[in-house]
Short mmCIF file of C-alpha atoms in Angstrom, two decimals:
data_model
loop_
_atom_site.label_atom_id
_atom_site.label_comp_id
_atom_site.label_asym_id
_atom_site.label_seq_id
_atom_site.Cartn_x
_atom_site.Cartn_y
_atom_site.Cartn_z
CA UNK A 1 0.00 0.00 0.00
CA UNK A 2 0.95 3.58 -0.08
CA UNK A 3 1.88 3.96 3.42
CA UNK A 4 4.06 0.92 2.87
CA UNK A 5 1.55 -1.67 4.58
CA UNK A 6 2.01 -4.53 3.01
CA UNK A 7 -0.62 -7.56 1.41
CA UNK A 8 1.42 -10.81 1.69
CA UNK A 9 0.22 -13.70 0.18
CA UNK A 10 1.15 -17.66 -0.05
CA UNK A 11 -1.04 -19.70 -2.20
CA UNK A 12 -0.87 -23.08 -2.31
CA UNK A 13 -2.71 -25.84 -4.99
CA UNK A 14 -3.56 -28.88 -4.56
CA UNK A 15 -3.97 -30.22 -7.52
CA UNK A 16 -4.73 -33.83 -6.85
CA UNK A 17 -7.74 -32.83 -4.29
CA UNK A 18 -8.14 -29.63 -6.38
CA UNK A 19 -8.05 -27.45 -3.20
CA UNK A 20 -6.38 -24.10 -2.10
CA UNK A 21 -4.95 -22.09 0.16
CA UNK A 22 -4.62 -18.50 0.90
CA UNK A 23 -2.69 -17.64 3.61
CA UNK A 24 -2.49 -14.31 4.08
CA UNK A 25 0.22 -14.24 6.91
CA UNK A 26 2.70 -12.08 7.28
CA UNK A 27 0.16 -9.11 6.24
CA UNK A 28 1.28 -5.43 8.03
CA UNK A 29 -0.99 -4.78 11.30
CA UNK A 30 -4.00 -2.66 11.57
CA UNK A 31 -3.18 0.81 10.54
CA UNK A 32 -4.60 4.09 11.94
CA UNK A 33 -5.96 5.29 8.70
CA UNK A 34 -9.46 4.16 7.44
CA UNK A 35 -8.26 1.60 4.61
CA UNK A 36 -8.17 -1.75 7.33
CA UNK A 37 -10.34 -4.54 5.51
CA UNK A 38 -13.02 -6.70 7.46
CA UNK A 39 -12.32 -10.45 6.12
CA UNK A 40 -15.31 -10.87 4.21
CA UNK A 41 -14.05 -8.03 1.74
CA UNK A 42 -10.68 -10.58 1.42
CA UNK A 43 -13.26 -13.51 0.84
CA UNK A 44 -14.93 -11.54 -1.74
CA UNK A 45 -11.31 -10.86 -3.71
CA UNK A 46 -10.70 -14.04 -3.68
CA UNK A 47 -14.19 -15.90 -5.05
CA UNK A 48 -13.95 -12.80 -7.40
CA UNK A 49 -10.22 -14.03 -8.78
CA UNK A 50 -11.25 -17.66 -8.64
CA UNK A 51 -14.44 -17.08 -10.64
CA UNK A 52 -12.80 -14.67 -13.22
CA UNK A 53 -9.92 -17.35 -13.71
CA UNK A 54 -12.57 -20.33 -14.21
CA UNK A 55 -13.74 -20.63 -17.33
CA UNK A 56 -17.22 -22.20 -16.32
CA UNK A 57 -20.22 -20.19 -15.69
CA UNK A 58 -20.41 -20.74 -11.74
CA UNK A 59 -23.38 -19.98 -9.71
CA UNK A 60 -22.35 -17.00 -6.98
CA UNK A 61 -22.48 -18.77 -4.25
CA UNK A 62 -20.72 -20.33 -0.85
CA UNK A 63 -20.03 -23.39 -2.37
CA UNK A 64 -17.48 -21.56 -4.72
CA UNK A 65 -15.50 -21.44 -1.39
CA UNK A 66 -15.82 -25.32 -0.20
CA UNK A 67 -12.43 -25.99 -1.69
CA UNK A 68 -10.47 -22.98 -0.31
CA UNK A 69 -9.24 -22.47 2.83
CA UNK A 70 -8.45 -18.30 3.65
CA UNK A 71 -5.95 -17.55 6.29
CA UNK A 72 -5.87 -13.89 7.64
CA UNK A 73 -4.05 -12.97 10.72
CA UNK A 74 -6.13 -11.35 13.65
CA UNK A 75 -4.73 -8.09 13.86
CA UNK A 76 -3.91 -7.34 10.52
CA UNK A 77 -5.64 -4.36 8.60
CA UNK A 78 -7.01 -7.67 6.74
CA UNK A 79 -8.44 -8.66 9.93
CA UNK A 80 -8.67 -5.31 12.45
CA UNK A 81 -10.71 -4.94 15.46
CA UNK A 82 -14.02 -3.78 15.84
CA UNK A 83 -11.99 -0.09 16.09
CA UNK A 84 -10.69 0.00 13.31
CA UNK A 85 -11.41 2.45 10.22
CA UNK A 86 -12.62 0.73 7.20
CA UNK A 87 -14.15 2.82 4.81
CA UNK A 88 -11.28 2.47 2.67
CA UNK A 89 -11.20 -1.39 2.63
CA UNK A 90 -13.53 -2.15 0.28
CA UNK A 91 -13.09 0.52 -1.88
CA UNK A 92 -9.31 0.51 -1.89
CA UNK A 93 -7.79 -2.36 -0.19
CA UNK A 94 -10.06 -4.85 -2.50
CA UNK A 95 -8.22 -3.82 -5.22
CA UNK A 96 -4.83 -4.19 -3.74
CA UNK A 97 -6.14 -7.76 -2.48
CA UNK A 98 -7.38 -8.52 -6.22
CA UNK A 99 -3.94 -7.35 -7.77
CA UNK A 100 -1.82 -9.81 -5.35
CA UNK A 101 -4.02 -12.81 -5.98
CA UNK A 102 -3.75 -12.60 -9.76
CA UNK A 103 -0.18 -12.03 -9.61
CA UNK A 104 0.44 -14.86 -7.63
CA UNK A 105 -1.51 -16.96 -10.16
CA UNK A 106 0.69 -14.91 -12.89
CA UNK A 107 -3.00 -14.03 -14.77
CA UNK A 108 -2.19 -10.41 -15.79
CA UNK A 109 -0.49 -7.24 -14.54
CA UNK A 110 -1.80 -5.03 -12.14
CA UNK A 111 -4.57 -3.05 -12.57
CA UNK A 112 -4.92 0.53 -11.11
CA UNK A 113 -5.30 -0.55 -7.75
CA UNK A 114 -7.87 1.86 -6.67
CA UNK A 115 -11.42 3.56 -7.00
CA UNK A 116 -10.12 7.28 -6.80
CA UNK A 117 -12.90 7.91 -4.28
CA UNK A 118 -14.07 11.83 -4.88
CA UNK A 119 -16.53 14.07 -2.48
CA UNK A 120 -17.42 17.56 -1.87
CA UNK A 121 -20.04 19.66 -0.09
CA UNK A 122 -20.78 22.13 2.35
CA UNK A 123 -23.54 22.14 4.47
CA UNK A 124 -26.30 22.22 2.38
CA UNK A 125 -25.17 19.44 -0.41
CA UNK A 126 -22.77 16.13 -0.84
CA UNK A 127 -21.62 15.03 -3.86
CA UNK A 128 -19.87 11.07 -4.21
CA UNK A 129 -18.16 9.70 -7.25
CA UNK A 130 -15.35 6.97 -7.94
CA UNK A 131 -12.75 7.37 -11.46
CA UNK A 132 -12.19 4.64 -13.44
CA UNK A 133 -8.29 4.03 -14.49
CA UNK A 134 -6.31 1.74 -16.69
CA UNK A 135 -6.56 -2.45 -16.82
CA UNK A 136 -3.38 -4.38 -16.67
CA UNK A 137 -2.52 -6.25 -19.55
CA UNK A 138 -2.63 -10.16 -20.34
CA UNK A 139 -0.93 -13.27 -22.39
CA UNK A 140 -3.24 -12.28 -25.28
CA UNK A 141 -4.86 -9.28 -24.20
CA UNK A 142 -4.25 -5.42 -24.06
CA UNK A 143 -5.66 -3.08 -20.95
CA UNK A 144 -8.72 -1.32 -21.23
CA UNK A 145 -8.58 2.69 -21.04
CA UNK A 146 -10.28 4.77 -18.67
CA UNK A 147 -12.59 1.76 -17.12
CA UNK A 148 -13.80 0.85 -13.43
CA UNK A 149 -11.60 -2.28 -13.02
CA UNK A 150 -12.54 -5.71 -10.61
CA UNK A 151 -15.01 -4.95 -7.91
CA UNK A 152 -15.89 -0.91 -8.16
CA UNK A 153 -18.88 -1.11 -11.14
CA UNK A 154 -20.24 2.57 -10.53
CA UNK A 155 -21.23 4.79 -12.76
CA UNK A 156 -20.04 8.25 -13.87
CA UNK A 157 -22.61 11.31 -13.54
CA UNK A 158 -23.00 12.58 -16.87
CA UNK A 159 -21.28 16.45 -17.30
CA UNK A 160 -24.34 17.91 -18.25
CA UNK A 161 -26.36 16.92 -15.06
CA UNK A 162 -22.91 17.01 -12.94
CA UNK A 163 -23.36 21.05 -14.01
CA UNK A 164 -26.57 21.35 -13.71
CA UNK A 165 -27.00 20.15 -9.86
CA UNK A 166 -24.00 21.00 -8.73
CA UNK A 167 -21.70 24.01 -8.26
CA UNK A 168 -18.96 23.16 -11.10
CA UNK A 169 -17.70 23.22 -14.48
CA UNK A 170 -16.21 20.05 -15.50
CA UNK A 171 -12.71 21.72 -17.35
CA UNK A 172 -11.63 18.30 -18.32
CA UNK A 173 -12.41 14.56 -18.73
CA UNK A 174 -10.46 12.11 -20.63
CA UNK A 175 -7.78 9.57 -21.45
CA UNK A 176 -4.32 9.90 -19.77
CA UNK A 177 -2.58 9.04 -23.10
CA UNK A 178 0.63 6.91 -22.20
CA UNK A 179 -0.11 6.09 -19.00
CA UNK A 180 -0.59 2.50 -19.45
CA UNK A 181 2.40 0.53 -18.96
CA UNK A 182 4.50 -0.42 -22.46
CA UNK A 183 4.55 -4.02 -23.15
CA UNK A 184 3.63 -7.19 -25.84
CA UNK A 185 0.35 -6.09 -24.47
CA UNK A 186 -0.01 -2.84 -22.88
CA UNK A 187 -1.75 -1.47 -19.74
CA UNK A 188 -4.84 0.11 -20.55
CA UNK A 189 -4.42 4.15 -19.78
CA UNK A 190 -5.80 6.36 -16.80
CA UNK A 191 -8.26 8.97 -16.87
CA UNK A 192 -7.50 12.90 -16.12
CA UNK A 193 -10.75 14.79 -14.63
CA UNK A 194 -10.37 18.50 -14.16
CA UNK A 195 -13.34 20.08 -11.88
CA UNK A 196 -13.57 24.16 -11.32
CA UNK A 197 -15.61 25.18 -8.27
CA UNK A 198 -18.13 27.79 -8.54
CA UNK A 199 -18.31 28.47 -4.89
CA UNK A 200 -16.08 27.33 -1.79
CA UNK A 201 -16.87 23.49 -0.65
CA UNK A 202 -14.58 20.84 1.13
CA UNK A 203 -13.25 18.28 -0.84
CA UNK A 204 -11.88 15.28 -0.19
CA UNK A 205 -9.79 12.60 -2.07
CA UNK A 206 -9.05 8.67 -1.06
CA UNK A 207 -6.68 6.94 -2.93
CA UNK A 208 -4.14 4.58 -4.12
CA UNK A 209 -1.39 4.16 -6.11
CA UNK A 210 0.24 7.84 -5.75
CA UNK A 211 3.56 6.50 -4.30
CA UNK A 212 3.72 2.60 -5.69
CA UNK A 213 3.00 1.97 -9.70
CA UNK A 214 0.94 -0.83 -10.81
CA UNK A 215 3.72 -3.41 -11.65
CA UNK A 216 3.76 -4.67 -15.12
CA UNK A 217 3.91 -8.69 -15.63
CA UNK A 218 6.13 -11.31 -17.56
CA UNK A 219 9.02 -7.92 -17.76
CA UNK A 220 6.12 -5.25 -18.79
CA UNK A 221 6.40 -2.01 -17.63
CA UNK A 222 4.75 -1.01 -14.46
CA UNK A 223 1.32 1.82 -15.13
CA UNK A 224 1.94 5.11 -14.33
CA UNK A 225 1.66 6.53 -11.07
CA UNK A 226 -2.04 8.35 -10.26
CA UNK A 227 -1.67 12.39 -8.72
CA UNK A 228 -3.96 14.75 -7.21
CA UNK A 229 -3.52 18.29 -8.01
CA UNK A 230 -5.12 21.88 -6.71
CA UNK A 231 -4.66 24.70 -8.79
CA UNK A 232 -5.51 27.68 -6.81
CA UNK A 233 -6.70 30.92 -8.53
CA UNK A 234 -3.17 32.67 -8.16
CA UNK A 235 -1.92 30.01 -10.44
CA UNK A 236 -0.07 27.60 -8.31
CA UNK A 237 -0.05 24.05 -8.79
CA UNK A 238 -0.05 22.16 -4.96
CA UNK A 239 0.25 18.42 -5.17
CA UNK A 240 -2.27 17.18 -2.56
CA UNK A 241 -1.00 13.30 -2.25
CA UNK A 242 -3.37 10.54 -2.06
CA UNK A 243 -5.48 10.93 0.84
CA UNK A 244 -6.39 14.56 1.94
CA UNK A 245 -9.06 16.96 2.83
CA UNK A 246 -8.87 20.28 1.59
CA UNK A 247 -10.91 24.02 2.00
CA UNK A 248 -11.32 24.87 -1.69
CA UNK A 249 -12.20 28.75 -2.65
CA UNK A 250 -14.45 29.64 -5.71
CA UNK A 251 -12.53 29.51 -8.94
CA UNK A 252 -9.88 26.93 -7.94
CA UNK A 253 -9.28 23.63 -9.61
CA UNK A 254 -8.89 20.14 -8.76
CA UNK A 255 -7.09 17.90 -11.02
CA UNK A 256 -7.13 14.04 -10.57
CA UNK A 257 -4.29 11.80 -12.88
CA UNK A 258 -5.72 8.25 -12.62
CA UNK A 259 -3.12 5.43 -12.39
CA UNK A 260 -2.64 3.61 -15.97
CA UNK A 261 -2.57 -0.15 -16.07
CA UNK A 262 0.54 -2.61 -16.07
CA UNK A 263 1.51 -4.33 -19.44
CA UNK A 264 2.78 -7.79 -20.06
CA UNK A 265 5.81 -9.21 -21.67
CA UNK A 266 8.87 -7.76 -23.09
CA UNK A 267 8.02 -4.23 -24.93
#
């Protein structure tokens, strides 16, 4: 993770009773931010990754589960106590969780890790909204640009009503050209989103990826790094890292650099 938490995974097959095992120790404590994980959003990675990597239609159900066995140590921001923060898990950590498990079963780079969780309001309105990013690459298979990748599935307001409800102008929203990772197969590219304010609200940003690069697969190159930006009104440029609250004034700008997707194989 960005604070340098780490997921560590050993998976085990056994391929004559066609079990598994995820064990899961050795995973960094429970941290003081918000991004600790109750197990069931680890269970959900991994019937996720098993399902995707199946090639048979299977029911969503427990029984996907009967053959695996999931090891998380108490304590762990994969397993925290009932004090623990966790807003973050399952919008961030999930797709940390995701990006180990296929790596360890070598399926496809690293996607961009994260939902690029936006809000902003003041007292009389709240506004919510995840940005999609770049897919990591595959044996036979490019990224996907500017996409919601493993378990986010939200949708994007559209600019018009964004405008019309709210107290912006969208300045800018499209493809982070070259921010996919170079490969055989390259890493699907990030997203840029530029969003004026009209009047002062507090915004807030929760993400991933700012310090640590989606790794590439197979010697691809890793995604580029996501940023958060404010550009105040006098012209400056403040980089705001990847988790922050901040007082914006009418006029200034936010600017969001999704992360871009890992290729595979030699470039």
């Amino acid at each position: 993770m960005d604070d340098g938490s780490c997921i560590h995974l050993k998976l085990t097959i056994d391929f004559i009773k066609g079990e598994a095992v995820f064990d899961f120790n050795g995973t960094s404590p429970e941290v003081y931010g918000n991004w600790n994980a109750p197990e069931a959003v680890t269970a959900a990675a991994v019937i996720y990754c098993l399902r995707s990597l199946v090639d048979v239609d299977i029911p969503l159900n427990q029984g996907c589960l009967s053959p695996v066995r999931i090891h998380i140590p108490p304590g762990s921001f994969l397993s925290p106590s009932d004090k623990a923060a966790v807003v973050g898990g399952n919008v961030l950590t999930s797709q940390r969780i995701t990006d180990v498990i296929l790596t360890a079963f070598q399926a496809c780079a690293c996607s961009q890790g994260c939902m690029n969780n936006l809000t902003f309001g003041d007292d009389s309105f709240g506004y919510y909204e995840t940005i999609g990013g770049g897919s990591g690459a595959g044996p036979t298979w490019d990224g996907t640009s500017g996409v919601q990748c493993h378990m986010t599935n939200t949708r994007m307001t559209d600019p018009e009503i964004f405008e019309q409800r709210y107290p912006v102008l969208l300045r800018r929203f499209g493809l982070r050209e070259k921010s996919g990772g170079e490969g055989l197969h390259r890493g699907g590219d990030g997203l840029v989103r530029e969003i004026e304010f009209k009047r002062p609200v507090v915004v807030s940003i929760l993400s991933e990826r700012r310090v640590h690069a989606p790794r590439g697969l197979n010697r691809g190159r890793d995604g580029a790094r996501g940023a958060n930006y404010l550009v105040t009104t006098d012209g400056r440029r403040v980089y705001l890292g990847g988790k922050n609250t901040v007082h914006v004034q009418k006029g200034e700008v936010l600017q969001i650099l999704t992360p871009g997707g890992g290729g595979w194989g030699s470039p």
